[in-house]
Structures are given as structure tokens and as C-alpha cells.
Short mmCIF file of N, CA and C in Angstrom, two decimals:
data_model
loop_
_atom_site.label_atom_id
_atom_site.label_comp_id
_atom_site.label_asym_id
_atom_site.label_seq_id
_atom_site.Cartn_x
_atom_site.Cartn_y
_atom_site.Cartn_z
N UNK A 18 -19.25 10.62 5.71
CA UNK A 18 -19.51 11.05 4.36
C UNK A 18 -18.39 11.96 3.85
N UNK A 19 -17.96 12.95 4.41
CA UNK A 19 -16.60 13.65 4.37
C UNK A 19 -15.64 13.06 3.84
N UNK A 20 -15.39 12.21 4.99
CA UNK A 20 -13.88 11.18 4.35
C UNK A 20 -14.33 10.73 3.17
N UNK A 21 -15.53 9.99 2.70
CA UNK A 21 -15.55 9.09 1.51
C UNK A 21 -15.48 10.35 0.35
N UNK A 22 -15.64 11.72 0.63
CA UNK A 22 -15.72 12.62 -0.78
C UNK A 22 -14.30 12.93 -0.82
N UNK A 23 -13.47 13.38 0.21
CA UNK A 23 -12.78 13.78 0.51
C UNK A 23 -11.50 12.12 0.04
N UNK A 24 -11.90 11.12 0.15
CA UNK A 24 -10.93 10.00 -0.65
C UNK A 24 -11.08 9.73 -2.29
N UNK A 25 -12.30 10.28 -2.58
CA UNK A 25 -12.88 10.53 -3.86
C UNK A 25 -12.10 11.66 -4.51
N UNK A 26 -12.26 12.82 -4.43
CA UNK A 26 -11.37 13.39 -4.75
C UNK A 26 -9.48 13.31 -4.89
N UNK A 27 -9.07 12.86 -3.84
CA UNK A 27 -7.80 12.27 -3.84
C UNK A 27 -7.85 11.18 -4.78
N UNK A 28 -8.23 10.08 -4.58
CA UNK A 28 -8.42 9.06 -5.97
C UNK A 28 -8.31 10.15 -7.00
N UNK A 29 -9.42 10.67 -7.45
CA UNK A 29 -8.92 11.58 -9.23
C UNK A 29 -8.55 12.16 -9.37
N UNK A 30 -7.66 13.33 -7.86
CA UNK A 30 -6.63 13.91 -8.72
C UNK A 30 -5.27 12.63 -8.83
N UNK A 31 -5.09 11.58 -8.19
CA UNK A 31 -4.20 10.67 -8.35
C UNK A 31 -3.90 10.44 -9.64
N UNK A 32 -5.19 9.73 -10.27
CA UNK A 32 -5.55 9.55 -11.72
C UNK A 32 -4.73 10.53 -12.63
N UNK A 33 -5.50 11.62 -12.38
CA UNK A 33 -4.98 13.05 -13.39
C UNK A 33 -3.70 12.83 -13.15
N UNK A 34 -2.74 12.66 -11.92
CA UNK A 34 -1.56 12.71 -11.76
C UNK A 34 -1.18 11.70 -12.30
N UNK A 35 -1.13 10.43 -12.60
CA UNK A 35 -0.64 9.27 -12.97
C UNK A 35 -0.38 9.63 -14.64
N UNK A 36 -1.95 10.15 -14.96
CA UNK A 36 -1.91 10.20 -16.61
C UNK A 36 -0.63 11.83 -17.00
N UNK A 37 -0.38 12.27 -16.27
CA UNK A 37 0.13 13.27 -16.58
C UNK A 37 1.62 13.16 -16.42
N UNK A 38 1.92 11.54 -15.33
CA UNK A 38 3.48 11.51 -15.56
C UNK A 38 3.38 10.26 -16.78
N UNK A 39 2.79 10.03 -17.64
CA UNK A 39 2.41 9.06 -18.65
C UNK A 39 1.62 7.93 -18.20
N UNK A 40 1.11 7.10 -17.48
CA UNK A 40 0.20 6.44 -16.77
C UNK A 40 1.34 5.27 -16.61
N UNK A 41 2.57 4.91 -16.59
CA UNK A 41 3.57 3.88 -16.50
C UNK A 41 4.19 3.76 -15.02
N UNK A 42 3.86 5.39 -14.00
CA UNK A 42 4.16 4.71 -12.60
C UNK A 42 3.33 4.72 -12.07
N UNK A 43 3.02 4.25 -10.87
CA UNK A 43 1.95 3.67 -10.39
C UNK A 43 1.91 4.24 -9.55
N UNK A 44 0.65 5.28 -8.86
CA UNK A 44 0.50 6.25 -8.03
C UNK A 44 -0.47 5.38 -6.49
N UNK A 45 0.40 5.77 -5.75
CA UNK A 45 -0.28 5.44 -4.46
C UNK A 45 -1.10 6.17 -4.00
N UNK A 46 -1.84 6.05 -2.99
CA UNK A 46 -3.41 6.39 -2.74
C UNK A 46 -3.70 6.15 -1.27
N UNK A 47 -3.39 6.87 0.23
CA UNK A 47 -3.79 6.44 1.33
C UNK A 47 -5.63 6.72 1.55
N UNK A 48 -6.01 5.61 1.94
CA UNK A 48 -7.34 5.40 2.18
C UNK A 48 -7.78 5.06 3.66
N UNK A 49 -9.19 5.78 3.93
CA UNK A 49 -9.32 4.87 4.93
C UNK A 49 -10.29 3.96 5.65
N UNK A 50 -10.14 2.94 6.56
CA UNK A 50 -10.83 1.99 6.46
C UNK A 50 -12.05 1.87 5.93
N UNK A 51 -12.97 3.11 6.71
CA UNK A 51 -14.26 3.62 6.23
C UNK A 51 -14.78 3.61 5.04
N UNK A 52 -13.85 4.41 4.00
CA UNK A 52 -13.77 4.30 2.62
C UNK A 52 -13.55 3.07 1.99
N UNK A 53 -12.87 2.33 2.27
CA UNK A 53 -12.24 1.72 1.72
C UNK A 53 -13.29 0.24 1.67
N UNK A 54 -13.95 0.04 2.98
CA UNK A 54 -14.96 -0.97 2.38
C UNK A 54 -16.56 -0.58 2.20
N UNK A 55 -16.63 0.87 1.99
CA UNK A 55 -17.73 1.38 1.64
C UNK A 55 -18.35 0.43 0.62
N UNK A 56 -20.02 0.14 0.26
CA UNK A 56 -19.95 -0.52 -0.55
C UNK A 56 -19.77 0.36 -2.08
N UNK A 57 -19.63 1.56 -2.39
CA UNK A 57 -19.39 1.89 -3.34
C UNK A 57 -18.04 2.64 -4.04
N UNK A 58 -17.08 1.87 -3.02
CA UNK A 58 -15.93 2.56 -3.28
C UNK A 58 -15.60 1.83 -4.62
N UNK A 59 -15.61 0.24 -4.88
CA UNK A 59 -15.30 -0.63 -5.71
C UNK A 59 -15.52 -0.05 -7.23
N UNK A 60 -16.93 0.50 -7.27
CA UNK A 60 -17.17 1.21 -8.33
C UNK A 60 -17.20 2.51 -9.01
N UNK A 61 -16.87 3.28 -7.89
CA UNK A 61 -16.10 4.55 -7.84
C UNK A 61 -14.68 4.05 -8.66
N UNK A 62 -13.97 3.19 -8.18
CA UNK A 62 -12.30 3.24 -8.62
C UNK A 62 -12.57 2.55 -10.10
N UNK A 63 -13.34 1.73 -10.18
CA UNK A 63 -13.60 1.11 -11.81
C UNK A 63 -13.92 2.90 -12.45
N UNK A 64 -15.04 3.14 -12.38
CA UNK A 64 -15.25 4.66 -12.93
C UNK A 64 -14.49 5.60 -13.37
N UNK A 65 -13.71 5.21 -12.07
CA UNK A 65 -12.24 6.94 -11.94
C UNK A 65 -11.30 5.96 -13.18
N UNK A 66 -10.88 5.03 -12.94
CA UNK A 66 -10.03 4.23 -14.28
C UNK A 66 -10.66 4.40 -15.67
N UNK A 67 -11.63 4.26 -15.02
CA UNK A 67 -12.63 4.33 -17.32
C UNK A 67 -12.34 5.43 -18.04
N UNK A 68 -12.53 6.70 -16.49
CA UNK A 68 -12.79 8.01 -16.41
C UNK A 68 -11.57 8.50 -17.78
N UNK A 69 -10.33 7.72 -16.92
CA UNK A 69 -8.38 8.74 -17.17
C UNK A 69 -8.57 8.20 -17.73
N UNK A 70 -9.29 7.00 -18.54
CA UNK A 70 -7.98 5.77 -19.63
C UNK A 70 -6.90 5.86 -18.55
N UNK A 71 -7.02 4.68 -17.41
CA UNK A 71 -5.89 4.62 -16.62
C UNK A 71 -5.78 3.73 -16.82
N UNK A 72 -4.63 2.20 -16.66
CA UNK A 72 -4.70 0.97 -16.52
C UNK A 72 -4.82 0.91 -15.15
N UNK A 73 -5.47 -0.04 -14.17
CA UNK A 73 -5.62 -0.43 -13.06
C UNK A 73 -4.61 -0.47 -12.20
N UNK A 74 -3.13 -1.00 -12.88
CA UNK A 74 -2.08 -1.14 -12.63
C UNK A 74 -1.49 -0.27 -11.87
N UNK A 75 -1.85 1.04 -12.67
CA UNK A 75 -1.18 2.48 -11.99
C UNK A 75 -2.01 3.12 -11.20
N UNK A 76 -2.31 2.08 -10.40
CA UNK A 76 -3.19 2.56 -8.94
C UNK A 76 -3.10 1.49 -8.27
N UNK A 77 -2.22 2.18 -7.26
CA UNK A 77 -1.78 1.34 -5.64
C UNK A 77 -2.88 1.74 -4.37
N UNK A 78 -3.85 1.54 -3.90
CA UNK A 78 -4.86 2.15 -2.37
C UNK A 78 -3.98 1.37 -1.56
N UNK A 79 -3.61 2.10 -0.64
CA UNK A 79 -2.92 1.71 0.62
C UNK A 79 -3.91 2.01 1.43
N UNK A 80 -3.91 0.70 2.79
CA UNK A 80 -4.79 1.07 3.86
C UNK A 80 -3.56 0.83 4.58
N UNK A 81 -3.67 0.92 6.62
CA UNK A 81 -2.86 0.91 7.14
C UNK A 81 -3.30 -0.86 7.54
N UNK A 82 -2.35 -1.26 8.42
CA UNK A 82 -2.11 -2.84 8.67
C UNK A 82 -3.16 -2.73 9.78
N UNK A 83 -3.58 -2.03 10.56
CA UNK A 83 -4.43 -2.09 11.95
C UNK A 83 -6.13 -1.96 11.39
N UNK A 84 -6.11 -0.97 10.13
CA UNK A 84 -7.31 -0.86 9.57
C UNK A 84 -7.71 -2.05 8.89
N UNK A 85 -7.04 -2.96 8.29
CA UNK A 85 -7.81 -4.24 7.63
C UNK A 85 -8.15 -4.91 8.72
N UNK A 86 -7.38 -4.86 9.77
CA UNK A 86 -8.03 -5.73 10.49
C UNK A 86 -8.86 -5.36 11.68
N UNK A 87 -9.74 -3.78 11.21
CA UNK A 87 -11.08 -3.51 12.06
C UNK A 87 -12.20 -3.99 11.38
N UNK A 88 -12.23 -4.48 10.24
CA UNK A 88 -13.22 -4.91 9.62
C UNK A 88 -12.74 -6.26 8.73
N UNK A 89 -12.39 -7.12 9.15
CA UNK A 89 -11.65 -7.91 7.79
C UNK A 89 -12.23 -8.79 7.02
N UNK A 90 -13.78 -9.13 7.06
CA UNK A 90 -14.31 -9.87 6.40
C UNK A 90 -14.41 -8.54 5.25
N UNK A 91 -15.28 -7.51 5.41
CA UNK A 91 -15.26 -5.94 4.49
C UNK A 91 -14.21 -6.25 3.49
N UNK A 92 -12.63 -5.97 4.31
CA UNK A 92 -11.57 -5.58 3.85
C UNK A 92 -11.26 -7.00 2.97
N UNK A 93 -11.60 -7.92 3.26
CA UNK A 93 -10.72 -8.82 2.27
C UNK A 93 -11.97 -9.14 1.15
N UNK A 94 -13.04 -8.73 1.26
CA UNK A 94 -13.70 -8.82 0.02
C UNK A 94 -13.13 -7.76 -0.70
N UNK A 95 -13.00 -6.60 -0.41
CA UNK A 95 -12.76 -5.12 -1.23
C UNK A 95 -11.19 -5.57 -1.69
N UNK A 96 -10.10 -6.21 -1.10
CA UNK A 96 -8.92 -6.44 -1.23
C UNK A 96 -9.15 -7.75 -2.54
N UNK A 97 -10.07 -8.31 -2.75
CA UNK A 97 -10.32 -9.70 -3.58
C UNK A 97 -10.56 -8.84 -4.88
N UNK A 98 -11.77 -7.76 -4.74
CA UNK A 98 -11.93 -7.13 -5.94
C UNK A 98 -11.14 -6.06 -6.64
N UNK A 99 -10.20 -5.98 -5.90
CA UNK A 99 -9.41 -5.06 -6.01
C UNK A 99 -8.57 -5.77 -7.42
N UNK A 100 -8.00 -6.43 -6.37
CA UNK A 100 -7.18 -7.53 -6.94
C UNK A 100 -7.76 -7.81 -8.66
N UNK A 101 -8.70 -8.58 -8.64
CA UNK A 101 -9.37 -9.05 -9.63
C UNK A 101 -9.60 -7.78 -11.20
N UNK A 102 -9.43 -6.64 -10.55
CA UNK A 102 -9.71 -5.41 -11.20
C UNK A 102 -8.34 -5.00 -11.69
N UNK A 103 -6.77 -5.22 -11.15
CA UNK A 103 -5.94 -5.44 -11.66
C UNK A 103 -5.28 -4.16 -10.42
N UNK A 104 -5.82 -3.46 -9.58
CA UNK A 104 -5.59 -2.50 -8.84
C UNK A 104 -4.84 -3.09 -7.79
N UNK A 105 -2.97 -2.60 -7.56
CA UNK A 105 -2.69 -2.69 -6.68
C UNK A 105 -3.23 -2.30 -5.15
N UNK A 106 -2.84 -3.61 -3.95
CA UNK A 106 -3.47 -2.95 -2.44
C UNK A 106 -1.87 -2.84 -1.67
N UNK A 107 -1.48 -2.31 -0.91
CA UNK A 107 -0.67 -1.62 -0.28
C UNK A 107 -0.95 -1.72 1.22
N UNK A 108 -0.18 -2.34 2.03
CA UNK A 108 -0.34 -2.46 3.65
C UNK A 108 0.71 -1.43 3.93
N UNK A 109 -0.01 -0.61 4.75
CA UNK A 109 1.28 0.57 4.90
C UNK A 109 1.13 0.63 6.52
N UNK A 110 2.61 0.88 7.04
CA UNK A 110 3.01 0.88 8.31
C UNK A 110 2.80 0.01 8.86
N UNK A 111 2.95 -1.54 8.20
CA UNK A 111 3.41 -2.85 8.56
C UNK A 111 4.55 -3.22 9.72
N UNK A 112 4.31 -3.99 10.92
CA UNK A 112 4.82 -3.56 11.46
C UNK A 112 4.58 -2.84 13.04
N UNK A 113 3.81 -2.17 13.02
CA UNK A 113 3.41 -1.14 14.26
C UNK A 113 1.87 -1.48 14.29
N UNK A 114 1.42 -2.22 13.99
CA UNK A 114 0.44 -3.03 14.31
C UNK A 114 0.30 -4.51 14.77
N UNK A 115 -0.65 -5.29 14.52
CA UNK A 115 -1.21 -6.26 14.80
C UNK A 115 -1.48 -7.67 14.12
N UNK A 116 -1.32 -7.56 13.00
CA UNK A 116 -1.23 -8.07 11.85
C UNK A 116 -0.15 -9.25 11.58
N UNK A 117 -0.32 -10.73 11.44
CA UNK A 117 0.78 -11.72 11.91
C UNK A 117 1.08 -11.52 10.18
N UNK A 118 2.17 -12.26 9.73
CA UNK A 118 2.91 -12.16 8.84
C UNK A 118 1.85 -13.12 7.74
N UNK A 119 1.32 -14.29 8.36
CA UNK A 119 0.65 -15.49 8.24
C UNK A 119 -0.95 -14.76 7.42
N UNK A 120 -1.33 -13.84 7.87
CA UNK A 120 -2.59 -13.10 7.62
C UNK A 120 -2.04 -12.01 6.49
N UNK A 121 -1.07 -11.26 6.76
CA UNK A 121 -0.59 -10.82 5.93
C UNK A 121 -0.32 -10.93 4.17
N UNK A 122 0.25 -12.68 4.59
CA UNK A 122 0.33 -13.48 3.28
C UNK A 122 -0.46 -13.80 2.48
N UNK A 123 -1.85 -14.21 3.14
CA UNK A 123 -2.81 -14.48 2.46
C UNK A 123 -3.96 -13.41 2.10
N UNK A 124 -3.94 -11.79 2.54
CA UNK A 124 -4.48 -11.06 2.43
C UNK A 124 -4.49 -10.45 0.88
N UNK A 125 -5.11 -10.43 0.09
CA UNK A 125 -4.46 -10.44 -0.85
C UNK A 125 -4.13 -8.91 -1.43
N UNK A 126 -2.71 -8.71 -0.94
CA UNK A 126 -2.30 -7.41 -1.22
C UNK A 126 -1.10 -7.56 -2.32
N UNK A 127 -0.69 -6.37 -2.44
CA UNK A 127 0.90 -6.49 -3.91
C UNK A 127 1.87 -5.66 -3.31
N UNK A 128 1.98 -5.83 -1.68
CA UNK A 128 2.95 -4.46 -1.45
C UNK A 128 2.34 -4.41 0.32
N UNK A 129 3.81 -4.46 0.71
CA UNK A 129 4.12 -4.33 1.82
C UNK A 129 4.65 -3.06 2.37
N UNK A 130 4.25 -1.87 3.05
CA UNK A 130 5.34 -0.93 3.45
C UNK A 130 5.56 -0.82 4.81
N UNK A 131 7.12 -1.06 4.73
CA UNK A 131 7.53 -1.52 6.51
C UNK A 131 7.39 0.03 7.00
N UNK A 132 6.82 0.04 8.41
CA UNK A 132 6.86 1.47 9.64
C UNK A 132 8.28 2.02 9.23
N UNK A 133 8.47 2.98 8.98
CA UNK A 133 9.57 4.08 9.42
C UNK A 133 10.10 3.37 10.58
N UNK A 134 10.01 3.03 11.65
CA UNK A 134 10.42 2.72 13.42
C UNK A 134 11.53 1.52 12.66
N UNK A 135 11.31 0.42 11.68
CA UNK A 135 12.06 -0.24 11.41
C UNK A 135 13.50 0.26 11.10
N UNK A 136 13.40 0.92 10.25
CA UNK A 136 14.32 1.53 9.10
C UNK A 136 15.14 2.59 10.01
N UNK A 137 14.55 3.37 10.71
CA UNK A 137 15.38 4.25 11.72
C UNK A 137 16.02 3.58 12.65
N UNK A 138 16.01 2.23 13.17
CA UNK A 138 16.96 1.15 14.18
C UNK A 138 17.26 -0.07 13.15
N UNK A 139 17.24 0.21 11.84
CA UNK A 139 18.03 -1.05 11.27
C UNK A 139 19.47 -1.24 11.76
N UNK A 140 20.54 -0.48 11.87
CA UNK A 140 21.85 -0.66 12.11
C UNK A 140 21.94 -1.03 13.40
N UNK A 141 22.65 -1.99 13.56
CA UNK A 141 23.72 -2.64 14.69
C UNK A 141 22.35 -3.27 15.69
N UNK A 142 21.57 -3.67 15.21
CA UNK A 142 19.65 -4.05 16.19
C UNK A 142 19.39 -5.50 15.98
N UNK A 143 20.34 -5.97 14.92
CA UNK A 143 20.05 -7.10 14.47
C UNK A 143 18.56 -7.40 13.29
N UNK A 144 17.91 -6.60 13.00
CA UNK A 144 17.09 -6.02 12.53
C UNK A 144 17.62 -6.49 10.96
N UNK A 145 18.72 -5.93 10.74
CA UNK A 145 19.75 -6.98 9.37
C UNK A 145 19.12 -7.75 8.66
N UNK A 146 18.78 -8.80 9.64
CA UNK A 146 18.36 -10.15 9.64
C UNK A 146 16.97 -10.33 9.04
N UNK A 147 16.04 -9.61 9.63
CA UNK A 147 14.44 -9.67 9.42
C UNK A 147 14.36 -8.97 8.22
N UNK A 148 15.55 -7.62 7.82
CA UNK A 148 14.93 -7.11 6.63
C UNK A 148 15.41 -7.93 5.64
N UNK A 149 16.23 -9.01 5.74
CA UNK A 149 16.74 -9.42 4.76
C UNK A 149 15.67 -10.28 4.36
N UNK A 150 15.17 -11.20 5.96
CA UNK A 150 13.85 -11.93 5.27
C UNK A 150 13.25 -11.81 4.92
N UNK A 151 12.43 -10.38 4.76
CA UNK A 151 11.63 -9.53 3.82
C UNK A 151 12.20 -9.66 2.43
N UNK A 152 13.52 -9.40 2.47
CA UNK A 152 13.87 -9.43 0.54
C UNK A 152 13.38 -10.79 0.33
N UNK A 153 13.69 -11.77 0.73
CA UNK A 153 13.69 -13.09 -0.03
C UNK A 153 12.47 -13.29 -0.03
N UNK A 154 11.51 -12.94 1.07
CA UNK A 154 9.91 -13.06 1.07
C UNK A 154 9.59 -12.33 -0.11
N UNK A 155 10.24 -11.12 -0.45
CA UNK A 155 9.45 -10.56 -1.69
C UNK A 155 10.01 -11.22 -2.91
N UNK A 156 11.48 -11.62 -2.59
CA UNK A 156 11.96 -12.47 -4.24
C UNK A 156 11.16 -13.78 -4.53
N UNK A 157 10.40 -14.59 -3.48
CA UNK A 157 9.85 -16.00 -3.52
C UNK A 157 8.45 -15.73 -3.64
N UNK A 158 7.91 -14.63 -3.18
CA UNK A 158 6.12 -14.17 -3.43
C UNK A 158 5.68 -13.15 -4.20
N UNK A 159 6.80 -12.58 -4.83
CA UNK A 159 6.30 -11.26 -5.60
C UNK A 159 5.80 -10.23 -4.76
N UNK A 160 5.94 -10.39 -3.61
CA UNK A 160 5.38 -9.04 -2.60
C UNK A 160 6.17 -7.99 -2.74
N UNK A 161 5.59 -6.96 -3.40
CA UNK A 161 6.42 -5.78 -3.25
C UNK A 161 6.83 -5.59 -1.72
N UNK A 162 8.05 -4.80 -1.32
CA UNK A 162 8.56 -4.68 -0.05
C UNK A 162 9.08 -3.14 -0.14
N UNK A 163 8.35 -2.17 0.67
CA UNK A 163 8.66 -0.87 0.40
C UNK A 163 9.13 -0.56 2.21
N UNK A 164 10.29 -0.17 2.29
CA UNK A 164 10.76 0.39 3.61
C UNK A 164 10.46 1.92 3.44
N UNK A 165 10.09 2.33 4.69
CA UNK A 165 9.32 4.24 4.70
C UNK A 165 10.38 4.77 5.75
N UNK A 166 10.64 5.95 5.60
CA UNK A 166 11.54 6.57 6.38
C UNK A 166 12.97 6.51 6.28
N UNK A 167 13.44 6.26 5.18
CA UNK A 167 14.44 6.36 4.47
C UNK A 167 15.30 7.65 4.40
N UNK A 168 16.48 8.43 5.44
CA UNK A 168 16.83 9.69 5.56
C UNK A 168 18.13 9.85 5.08
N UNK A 169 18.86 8.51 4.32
CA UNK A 169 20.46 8.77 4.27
C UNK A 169 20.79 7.86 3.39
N UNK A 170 21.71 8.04 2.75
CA UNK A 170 22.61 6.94 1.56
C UNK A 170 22.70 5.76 2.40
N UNK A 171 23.01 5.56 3.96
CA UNK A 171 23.39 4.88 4.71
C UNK A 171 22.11 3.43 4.70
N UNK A 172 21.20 4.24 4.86
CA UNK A 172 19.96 3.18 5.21
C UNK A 172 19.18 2.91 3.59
N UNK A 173 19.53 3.71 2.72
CA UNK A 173 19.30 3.05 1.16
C UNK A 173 20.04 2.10 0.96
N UNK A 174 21.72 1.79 1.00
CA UNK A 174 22.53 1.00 0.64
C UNK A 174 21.97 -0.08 1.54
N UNK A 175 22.10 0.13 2.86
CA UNK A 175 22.18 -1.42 3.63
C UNK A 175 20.29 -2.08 3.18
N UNK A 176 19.35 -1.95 2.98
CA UNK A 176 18.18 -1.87 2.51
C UNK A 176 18.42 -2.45 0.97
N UNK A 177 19.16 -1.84 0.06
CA UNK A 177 19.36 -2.64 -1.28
C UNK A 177 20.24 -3.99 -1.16
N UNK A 178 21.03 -4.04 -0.03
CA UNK A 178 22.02 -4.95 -0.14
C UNK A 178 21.40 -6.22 0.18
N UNK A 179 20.15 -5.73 1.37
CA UNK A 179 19.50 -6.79 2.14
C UNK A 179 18.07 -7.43 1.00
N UNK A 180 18.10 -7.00 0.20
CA UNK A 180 16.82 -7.35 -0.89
C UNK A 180 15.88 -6.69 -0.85
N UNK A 181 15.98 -5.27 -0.43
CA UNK A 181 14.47 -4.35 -0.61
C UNK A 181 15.00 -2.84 -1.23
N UNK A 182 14.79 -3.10 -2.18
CA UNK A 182 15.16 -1.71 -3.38
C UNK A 182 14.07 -0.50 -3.44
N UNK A 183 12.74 -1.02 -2.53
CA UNK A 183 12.16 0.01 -3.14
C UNK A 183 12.18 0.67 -1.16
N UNK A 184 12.06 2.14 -2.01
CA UNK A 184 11.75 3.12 -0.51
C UNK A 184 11.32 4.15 -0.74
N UNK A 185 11.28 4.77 0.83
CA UNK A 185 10.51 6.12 0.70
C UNK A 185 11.12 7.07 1.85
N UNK A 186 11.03 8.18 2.04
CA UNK A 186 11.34 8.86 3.00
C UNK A 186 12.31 9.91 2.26
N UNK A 187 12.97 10.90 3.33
CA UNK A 187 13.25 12.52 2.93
C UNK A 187 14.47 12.27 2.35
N UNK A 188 14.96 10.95 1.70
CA UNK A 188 16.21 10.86 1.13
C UNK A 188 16.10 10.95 -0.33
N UNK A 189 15.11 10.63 -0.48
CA UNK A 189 14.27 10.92 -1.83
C UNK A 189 13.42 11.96 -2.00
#
């Protein structure tokens, strides 16, 4: 019960935060499993949107890649309505789980974020290679592709060059 008030609250100050940088970027949201296929989370996040005048849009819930798949019949209904509601879903720390690429694809999420562990051994690992197939996976599916742990001009440039522009980590 904790966690679900305690993700409740995070959801609306998100909101407040979204509407307060104009509601045009889209604020991410870590959730967790628990919450996330509660059966009343669905209508909690319709609510909290009515609530701000938010568009749906500018709300990303990230779960982690190991959590959809402790419950995944739950998770891919809540991921269907999500969807349908216009609310980005977010697989975060993709990668360091369990999760085949194949399940991935059809899960229906808008956003991929690769583990930090990637991004810190991209150079000279051959690694090159896979993030590049990530860009073209996101240029041919619309999958957002967010690399995390991003610490240097070094690993932004080779990351934009390879087809994944968006990131995160202490370089930003």
C-alpha cells in the first residue's frame, strides 16, 4: 500500500512538473511492478491527466525489463491501456535482464532505455555494432532508444553517430 501512495504522489508531482515546464516535454515516471499493474493504477493516471490538463503524451511510466516480466499477462494489459490512453511506457535498464528482444518488440512500449553497463564498455567491445542496431531498430519501429549512463562528450558523440540521440547520465 506504501509503494502504491508513495507512486501516486510521484505521478502528480510529475504532472505539476510537466505543466510547469509547459506540458511539451514529456516527464518520466519510475514505477513499480506492484503499482504498476494494480488494478487501479489505470485510473489514477487518467485522473492525474484530467487533474493538470496534461496531454497523455507528456507522461512516460517506466518499469524495469525484469519487472514486466514478473507478472506479464498484468503488465501487458496495463502496457495495452496505457498505450491506448496515449501514455508513453518506458523499459528501463534493458539489457541486465531477461527480456528477449522478440518480447520486447511486441510489448507494447514507446521507449527503450539501454543499462548504463552498456554505455560504460561501448568503446573498443565491439558493442559499436549492437548499438548501432538499436539506431536502425529505432529508425524502422519508432522505438524510442534512450542509452543511461552517459559521463563524457566521448560516449554522447559515438552514441549519436551510431543512431541513438537520446541519453541520460551525469553528462547532462
Amino acid at each position: 500500500r506504501l509503494t502504491r501512495e508513495l507512486g501516486e504522489s510521484i505521478i502528480a508531482q510529475a504532472a505539476e512538473f510537466a505543466i510547469a515546464l509547459g506540458g511539451d516535454t514529456p516527464v518520466s515516471v519510475n514505477i513499480s511492478v506492484s503499482h504498476f499493474i494494480h488494478p487501479s493504477f489505470i485510473e489514477f493516471v487518467h485522473r492525474t491527466l484530467e487533474r493538470h490538463g496534461l496531454a497523455p503524451n507528456s507522461l512516460i511510466i517506466e518499469i524495469t525489463e525484469s519487472e514486466d516480466a514478473a507478472s506479464p499477462t498484468d503488465a501487458w494489459r496495463v502496457a495495452r491501456q496505457l498505450e491506448q490512453m496515449g501514455v508513453g511506457l518506458s523499459i528501463d535498464d534493458f539489457g541486465t535482464g531477461y527480456a528477449s528482444l522478440e518480447r520486447i518488440l511486441r510489448f507494447p512500449c514507446s521507449q527503450l532505455k539501454l543499462d548504463r553497463s552498456i554505455a560504460a564498455n561501448i568503446a573498443g567491445t565491439g558493442l559499436e555494432h549492437l548499438l548501432a542496431g538499436f539506431g536502425t531498430m529505432s529508425a524502422v519501429s519508432g522505438l524510442e532508444i534512450v542509452a543511461e549512463g552517459i559521463e563524457d562528450e566521448v560516449q554522447h558523440d559515438l552514441l549519436v553517430s551510431l543512431g541513438i540521440p537520446l541519453a541520460q547520465g551525469y553528462l547532462y
